[in-house]
Amino acid sequence: SRRFKELIVEEKFEEASEIGRAQVKGGGQVVDVCLANPDRDEAADMERFMDFITKKVKVPLMIDSTDRAVIELALRKCQGKAIVNSINLEDGEERFEAIVPLLKTYGGAVVVGCIDEDKQQGMAVTRARKLAIAERSDALLTEKYGLAARDLIFDALVFPVGTGDKNYVGSAVETIEGIRAIKARFPECRTILGISNVSFGLPPAGREVLNAVFLYQCTKAGLDYAIVNSERLERYASIPDEERALAEDLIEMRGADPVAAFAAHFRG
């Protein structure tokens, strides 16, 4: 969040850690810790922040960084089992080779993105591509690198449905069905999604509604972890029928122009 970023820039690390405590109070079961900022020393910030967050929250931490040294520093300070976010096959096995030894040393689980080296469609949009990349990643990580299947958390990827990008028409349903396929194929593994990506670019008032409806449908398909703002998450049962229907139409791309209908309702 912008607020969290500002507190870190101001070096108010204890106040920043209170945001983590508030997320847990709001129902968060794992707290994602990301301190990447091109204008700052990520390792130094992580070192200072971890000293506070590990005292403030007693839920598992998700270490969210692309820097191997930063990940190791954070894992060393975690008091229990952590999750590393994330690895994928975008650069072949390079990321697997860098991070897996840390997972073995510190006993972490890992988020595995459905992304590979394909220059045209590296980020998997269709359910078939999501499953194919998950199958390849699982085989490498469990057989070649020796990780336990229970420590793999597949990210089936979420794309925005309201931007008009033709590449992502129907992508919400593909993600839901991708989750279902991965869970059926790998019952020991877990699944995760960054839910709010689905509503990117839509009116702010409607985003939380769409996020909640999408989360409900993904959960029914077997989703295990959802990255959300636990303080602002709409409860599915409290959403009016009309708004729920607008969100469902947009997710499933039903009607003449579900994007316009959804945006028009929430614009005011």
Tab-separated table of C-alpha atoms in Angstrom:
chain	number	residue	atom	x	y	z
A	1	SER	CA	0.000	0.000	0.000
A	2	ARG	CA	1.018	3.604	-0.473
A	3	ARG	CA	0.779	4.121	3.288
A	4	PHE	CA	3.164	1.225	3.983
A	5	LYS	CA	5.636	2.463	1.372
A	6	GLU	CA	5.644	5.967	2.861
A	7	LEU	CA	6.298	4.656	6.379
A	8	ILE	CA	9.271	2.604	5.143
A	9	VAL	CA	10.681	5.620	3.250
A	10	GLU	CA	10.330	7.644	6.461
A	11	GLU	CA	12.021	4.735	8.297
A	12	LYS	CA	9.076	4.339	10.657
A	13	PHE	CA	9.496	0.588	10.763
A	14	GLU	CA	7.489	-0.041	13.914
A	15	GLU	CA	4.497	1.912	12.566
A	16	ALA	CA	4.794	0.011	9.292
A	17	SER	CA	4.686	-3.282	11.190
A	18	GLU	CA	1.374	-2.169	12.741
A	19	ILE	CA	-0.153	-2.455	9.259
A	20	GLY	CA	0.738	-6.153	9.406
A	21	ARG	CA	-0.942	-6.458	12.788
A	22	ALA	CA	-4.076	-4.737	11.406
A	23	GLN	CA	-4.224	-7.182	8.480
A	24	VAL	CA	-4.144	-10.101	10.921
A	25	LYS	CA	-6.848	-8.456	13.035
A	26	GLY	CA	-8.915	-8.133	9.846
A	27	GLY	CA	-8.658	-11.876	9.237
A	28	GLY	CA	-5.320	-12.237	7.443
A	29	GLN	CA	-3.778	-15.676	8.033
A	30	VAL	CA	-0.422	-15.010	6.324
A	31	VAL	CA	1.217	-11.577	5.954
A	32	ASP	CA	2.982	-10.738	2.685
A	33	VAL	CA	6.188	-8.754	3.253
A	34	CYS	CA	7.478	-6.789	0.245
A	35	LEU	CA	10.075	-4.026	0.653
A	36	ALA	CA	11.304	-3.712	-2.933
A	37	ASN	CA	11.891	-0.039	-3.758
A	38	PRO	CA	14.411	0.993	-6.453
A	39	ASP	CA	15.261	4.123	-4.459
A	40	ARG	CA	16.189	2.244	-1.285
A	41	ASP	CA	18.420	-0.558	0.027
A	42	GLU	CA	15.960	-3.461	0.129
A	43	ALA	CA	18.207	-5.682	2.261
A	44	ALA	CA	18.752	-2.994	4.910
A	45	ASP	CA	15.024	-2.234	5.039
A	46	MET	CA	14.127	-5.917	5.273
A	47	GLU	CA	16.584	-6.481	8.105
A	48	ARG	CA	15.107	-3.647	10.186
A	49	PHE	CA	11.470	-4.363	9.352
A	50	MET	CA	11.679	-8.085	10.170
A	51	ASP	CA	12.787	-7.287	13.716
A	52	PHE	CA	9.449	-5.519	14.274
A	53	ILE	CA	7.016	-7.649	12.257
A	54	THR	CA	8.148	-10.913	13.887
A	55	LYS	CA	7.272	-9.420	17.283
A	56	LYS	CA	3.923	-7.954	16.162
A	57	VAL	CA	2.370	-10.908	14.294
A	58	LYS	CA	2.420	-14.628	14.971
A	59	VAL	CA	1.054	-15.800	11.632
A	60	PRO	CA	3.370	-17.136	8.896
A	61	LEU	CA	5.113	-14.549	6.719
A	62	MET	CA	5.294	-14.578	2.925
A	63	ILE	CA	8.664	-13.211	1.832
A	64	ASP	CA	8.033	-11.314	-1.385
A	65	SER	CA	11.270	-10.424	-3.193
A	66	THR	CA	13.202	-11.160	-6.368
A	67	ASP	CA	16.578	-10.809	-4.595
A	68	ARG	CA	17.993	-14.110	-3.299
A	69	ALA	CA	20.091	-12.401	-0.604
A	70	VAL	CA	17.054	-10.481	0.702
A	71	ILE	CA	15.004	-13.687	0.795
A	72	GLU	CA	17.686	-15.497	2.785
A	73	LEU	CA	18.037	-12.610	5.228
A	74	ALA	CA	14.270	-12.625	5.838
A	75	LEU	CA	14.018	-16.409	6.152
A	76	ARG	CA	16.762	-16.355	8.771
A	77	LYS	CA	14.640	-14.011	10.901
A	78	CYS	CA	11.342	-15.875	10.508
A	79	GLN	CA	10.267	-17.658	13.670
A	80	GLY	CA	8.376	-20.450	11.943
A	81	LYS	CA	7.769	-21.847	8.498
A	82	ALA	CA	7.616	-19.115	5.860
A	83	ILE	CA	6.471	-18.914	2.229
A	84	VAL	CA	8.657	-17.493	-0.555
A	85	ASN	CA	6.880	-15.510	-3.292
A	86	SER	CA	7.754	-16.564	-5.959
A	87	ILE	CA	9.555	-18.716	-8.527
A	88	ASN	CA	8.683	-19.608	-12.124
A	89	LEU	CA	10.193	-20.867	-15.395
A	90	GLU	CA	10.382	-17.496	-17.173
A	91	ASP	CA	14.193	-17.814	-17.327
A	92	GLY	CA	14.209	-21.591	-17.435
A	93	GLU	CA	15.382	-23.304	-14.243
A	94	GLU	CA	17.555	-20.380	-13.131
A	95	ARG	CA	15.145	-19.220	-10.422
A	96	PHE	CA	14.528	-22.779	-9.201
A	97	GLU	CA	18.275	-23.332	-8.805
A	98	ALA	CA	18.678	-20.077	-6.847
A	99	ILE	CA	15.775	-20.425	-4.414
A	100	VAL	CA	15.289	-24.160	-3.773
A	101	PRO	CA	18.469	-24.477	-1.638
A	102	LEU	CA	17.101	-21.728	0.640
A	103	LEU	CA	13.783	-23.555	0.968
A	104	LYS	CA	15.620	-26.720	2.011
A	105	THR	CA	17.873	-24.902	4.464
A	106	TYR	CA	15.137	-22.891	6.172
A	107	GLY	CA	12.167	-25.196	5.621
A	108	GLY	CA	10.016	-22.860	3.548
A	109	ALA	CA	7.112	-23.365	1.180
A	110	VAL	CA	7.078	-21.594	-2.192
A	111	VAL	CA	4.674	-19.941	-4.618
A	112	VAL	CA	5.194	-21.257	-8.176
A	113	GLY	CA	3.846	-19.030	-10.949
A	114	CYS	CA	2.298	-20.525	-14.114
A	115	ILE	CA	4.865	-18.758	-16.316
A	116	ASP	CA	7.471	-20.231	-18.665
A	117	GLU	CA	10.019	-19.200	-21.301
A	118	ASP	CA	7.514	-18.870	-24.173
A	119	LYS	CA	8.113	-15.387	-25.615
A	120	GLN	CA	4.585	-15.106	-27.053
A	121	GLN	CA	2.499	-16.415	-24.171
A	122	GLY	CA	4.829	-16.895	-21.189
A	123	MET	CA	2.127	-15.965	-18.675
A	124	ALA	CA	-0.445	-18.738	-18.961
A	125	VAL	CA	-3.946	-17.462	-19.752
A	126	THR	CA	-5.798	-20.665	-20.701
A	127	ARG	CA	-6.563	-23.498	-18.310
A	128	ALA	CA	-4.594	-25.926	-20.503
A	129	ARG	CA	-1.440	-23.785	-20.395
A	130	LYS	CA	-1.787	-23.236	-16.649
A	131	LEU	CA	-2.007	-26.973	-16.028
A	132	ALA	CA	0.829	-27.799	-18.446
A	133	ILE	CA	3.219	-25.371	-16.729
A	134	ALA	CA	2.152	-26.624	-13.300
A	135	GLU	CA	2.853	-30.209	-14.407
A	136	ARG	CA	6.317	-29.322	-15.682
A	137	SER	CA	7.132	-27.286	-12.555
A	138	ASP	CA	5.894	-30.009	-10.222
A	139	ALA	CA	7.988	-32.670	-11.977
A	140	LEU	CA	11.138	-30.540	-11.747
A	141	LEU	CA	10.637	-29.380	-8.162
A	142	THR	CA	9.613	-32.712	-6.642
A	143	GLU	CA	11.709	-35.146	-8.723
A	144	LYS	CA	14.837	-33.174	-9.685
A	145	TYR	CA	15.087	-30.730	-6.779
A	146	GLY	CA	13.543	-32.879	-4.046
A	147	LEU	CA	10.882	-30.545	-2.641
A	148	ALA	CA	7.766	-31.984	-1.001
A	149	ALA	CA	4.578	-31.556	-3.034
A	150	ARG	CA	2.831	-30.133	0.058
A	151	ASP	CA	5.264	-27.177	-0.005
A	152	LEU	CA	4.277	-26.086	-3.541
A	153	ILE	CA	1.637	-23.363	-3.941
A	154	PHE	CA	0.671	-22.837	-7.585
A	155	ASP	CA	-0.280	-19.342	-8.736
A	156	ALA	CA	-2.634	-19.817	-11.687
A	157	LEU	CA	-2.446	-16.047	-12.468
A	158	VAL	CA	-5.249	-13.493	-12.607
A	159	PHE	CA	-5.719	-11.008	-15.448
A	160	PRO	CA	-7.906	-7.872	-15.578
A	161	VAL	CA	-11.331	-8.425	-17.133
A	162	GLY	CA	-12.368	-4.788	-17.516
A	163	THR	CA	-9.548	-3.174	-19.525
A	164	GLY	CA	-10.772	-4.145	-22.991
A	165	ASP	CA	-7.610	-6.158	-23.719
A	166	LYS	CA	-8.685	-8.889	-26.160
A	167	ASN	CA	-5.967	-11.219	-24.845
A	168	TYR	CA	-7.789	-11.433	-21.523
A	169	VAL	CA	-11.388	-11.889	-22.669
A	170	GLY	CA	-12.646	-14.957	-20.820
A	171	SER	CA	-9.510	-15.116	-18.662
A	172	ALA	CA	-11.421	-15.064	-15.344
A	173	VAL	CA	-13.231	-18.301	-16.184
A	174	GLU	CA	-9.945	-19.808	-17.425
A	175	THR	CA	-8.352	-18.994	-14.070
A	176	ILE	CA	-11.246	-20.550	-12.134
A	177	GLU	CA	-11.066	-23.701	-14.259
A	178	GLY	CA	-7.254	-23.657	-14.096
A	179	ILE	CA	-7.488	-23.802	-10.295
A	180	ARG	CA	-9.925	-26.709	-10.545
A	181	ALA	CA	-7.628	-28.602	-12.940
A	182	ILE	CA	-4.465	-28.047	-10.863
A	183	LYS	CA	-6.220	-29.149	-7.650
A	184	ALA	CA	-7.508	-32.303	-9.349
A	185	ARG	CA	-4.085	-33.142	-10.786
A	186	PHE	CA	-2.043	-32.298	-7.666
A	187	PRO	CA	-4.176	-32.898	-4.551
A	188	GLU	CA	-1.168	-32.458	-2.223
A	189	CYS	CA	-0.246	-29.048	-3.625
A	190	ARG	CA	-1.915	-25.750	-2.785
A	191	THR	CA	-3.134	-22.879	-4.998
A	192	ILE	CA	-2.985	-19.093	-4.660
A	193	LEU	CA	-4.233	-16.023	-6.548
A	194	GLY	CA	-3.724	-12.258	-6.329
A	195	ILE	CA	-7.461	-11.602	-6.397
A	196	SER	CA	-7.537	-7.828	-6.995
A	197	ASN	CA	-5.818	-8.115	-10.405
A	198	VAL	CA	-9.197	-9.195	-11.816
A	199	SER	CA	-10.737	-5.755	-11.188
A	200	PHE	CA	-7.810	-3.575	-12.273
A	201	GLY	CA	-8.955	-0.451	-14.154
A	202	LEU	CA	-12.581	-0.567	-12.983
A	203	PRO	CA	-14.340	2.067	-10.799
A	204	PRO	CA	-13.033	1.814	-7.207
A	205	ALA	CA	-16.527	1.306	-5.763
A	206	GLY	CA	-17.010	-1.802	-7.880
A	207	ARG	CA	-13.575	-3.341	-7.468
A	208	GLU	CA	-14.178	-4.860	-4.027
A	209	VAL	CA	-17.524	-6.270	-5.195
A	210	LEU	CA	-15.962	-7.949	-8.237
A	211	ASN	CA	-13.041	-9.174	-6.125
A	212	ALA	CA	-15.418	-10.774	-3.602
A	213	VAL	CA	-17.537	-12.512	-6.251
A	214	PHE	CA	-14.443	-13.750	-8.087
A	215	LEU	CA	-12.912	-14.986	-4.804
A	216	TYR	CA	-16.142	-16.862	-3.998
A	217	GLN	CA	-16.091	-18.631	-7.377
A	218	CYS	CA	-12.374	-19.462	-7.111
A	219	THR	CA	-12.848	-20.859	-3.611
A	220	LYS	CA	-15.612	-23.154	-4.872
A	221	ALA	CA	-13.127	-24.389	-7.506
A	222	GLY	CA	-10.610	-25.292	-4.779
A	223	LEU	CA	-8.527	-22.155	-4.178
A	224	ASP	CA	-6.465	-22.418	-0.963
A	225	TYR	CA	-4.812	-18.991	-0.570
A	226	ALA	CA	-6.058	-15.571	-1.690
A	227	ILE	CA	-3.917	-12.434	-1.633
A	228	VAL	CA	-6.324	-9.701	-0.496
A	229	ASN	CA	-6.524	-6.599	1.660
A	230	SER	CA	-8.225	-8.270	4.616
A	231	GLU	CA	-9.368	-4.919	6.062
A	232	ARG	CA	-11.374	-3.994	2.949
A	233	LEU	CA	-12.638	-7.316	1.648
A	234	GLU	CA	-16.377	-7.338	0.887
A	235	ARG	CA	-18.286	-10.302	2.290
A	236	TYR	CA	-19.978	-12.222	-0.525
A	237	ALA	CA	-23.208	-12.716	1.419
A	238	SER	CA	-23.601	-8.958	1.973
A	239	ILE	CA	-23.450	-8.013	-1.733
A	240	PRO	CA	-26.858	-7.019	-3.212
A	241	ASP	CA	-28.233	-9.446	-5.831
A	242	GLU	CA	-28.090	-6.837	-8.616
A	243	GLU	CA	-24.400	-6.110	-7.993
A	244	ARG	CA	-23.580	-9.795	-7.676
A	245	ALA	CA	-25.235	-10.418	-11.056
A	246	LEU	CA	-23.256	-7.581	-12.689
A	247	ALA	CA	-20.024	-9.084	-11.349
A	248	GLU	CA	-20.949	-12.601	-12.495
A	249	ASP	CA	-21.805	-11.284	-15.978
A	250	LEU	CA	-18.399	-9.601	-16.170
A	251	ILE	CA	-16.488	-12.684	-14.967
A	252	GLU	CA	-18.298	-14.922	-17.461
A	253	MET	CA	-18.503	-12.237	-20.195
A	254	ARG	CA	-22.284	-12.574	-20.552
A	255	GLY	CA	-24.445	-10.027	-22.307
A	256	ALA	CA	-23.784	-7.399	-24.994
A	257	ASP	CA	-21.219	-5.349	-23.033
A	258	PRO	CA	-20.777	-6.515	-19.414
A	259	VAL	CA	-17.806	-4.163	-18.866
A	260	ALA	CA	-19.864	-1.081	-19.736
A	261	ALA	CA	-22.822	-2.254	-17.639
A	262	PHE	CA	-20.615	-2.882	-14.594
A	263	ALA	CA	-18.709	0.410	-14.950
A	264	ALA	CA	-21.910	2.430	-15.454
A	265	HIS	CA	-23.470	1.032	-12.278
A	266	PHE	CA	-20.466	1.756	-10.068
A	267	ARG	CA	-19.136	4.964	-11.648
A	268	GLY	CA	-21.183	7.177	-9.347
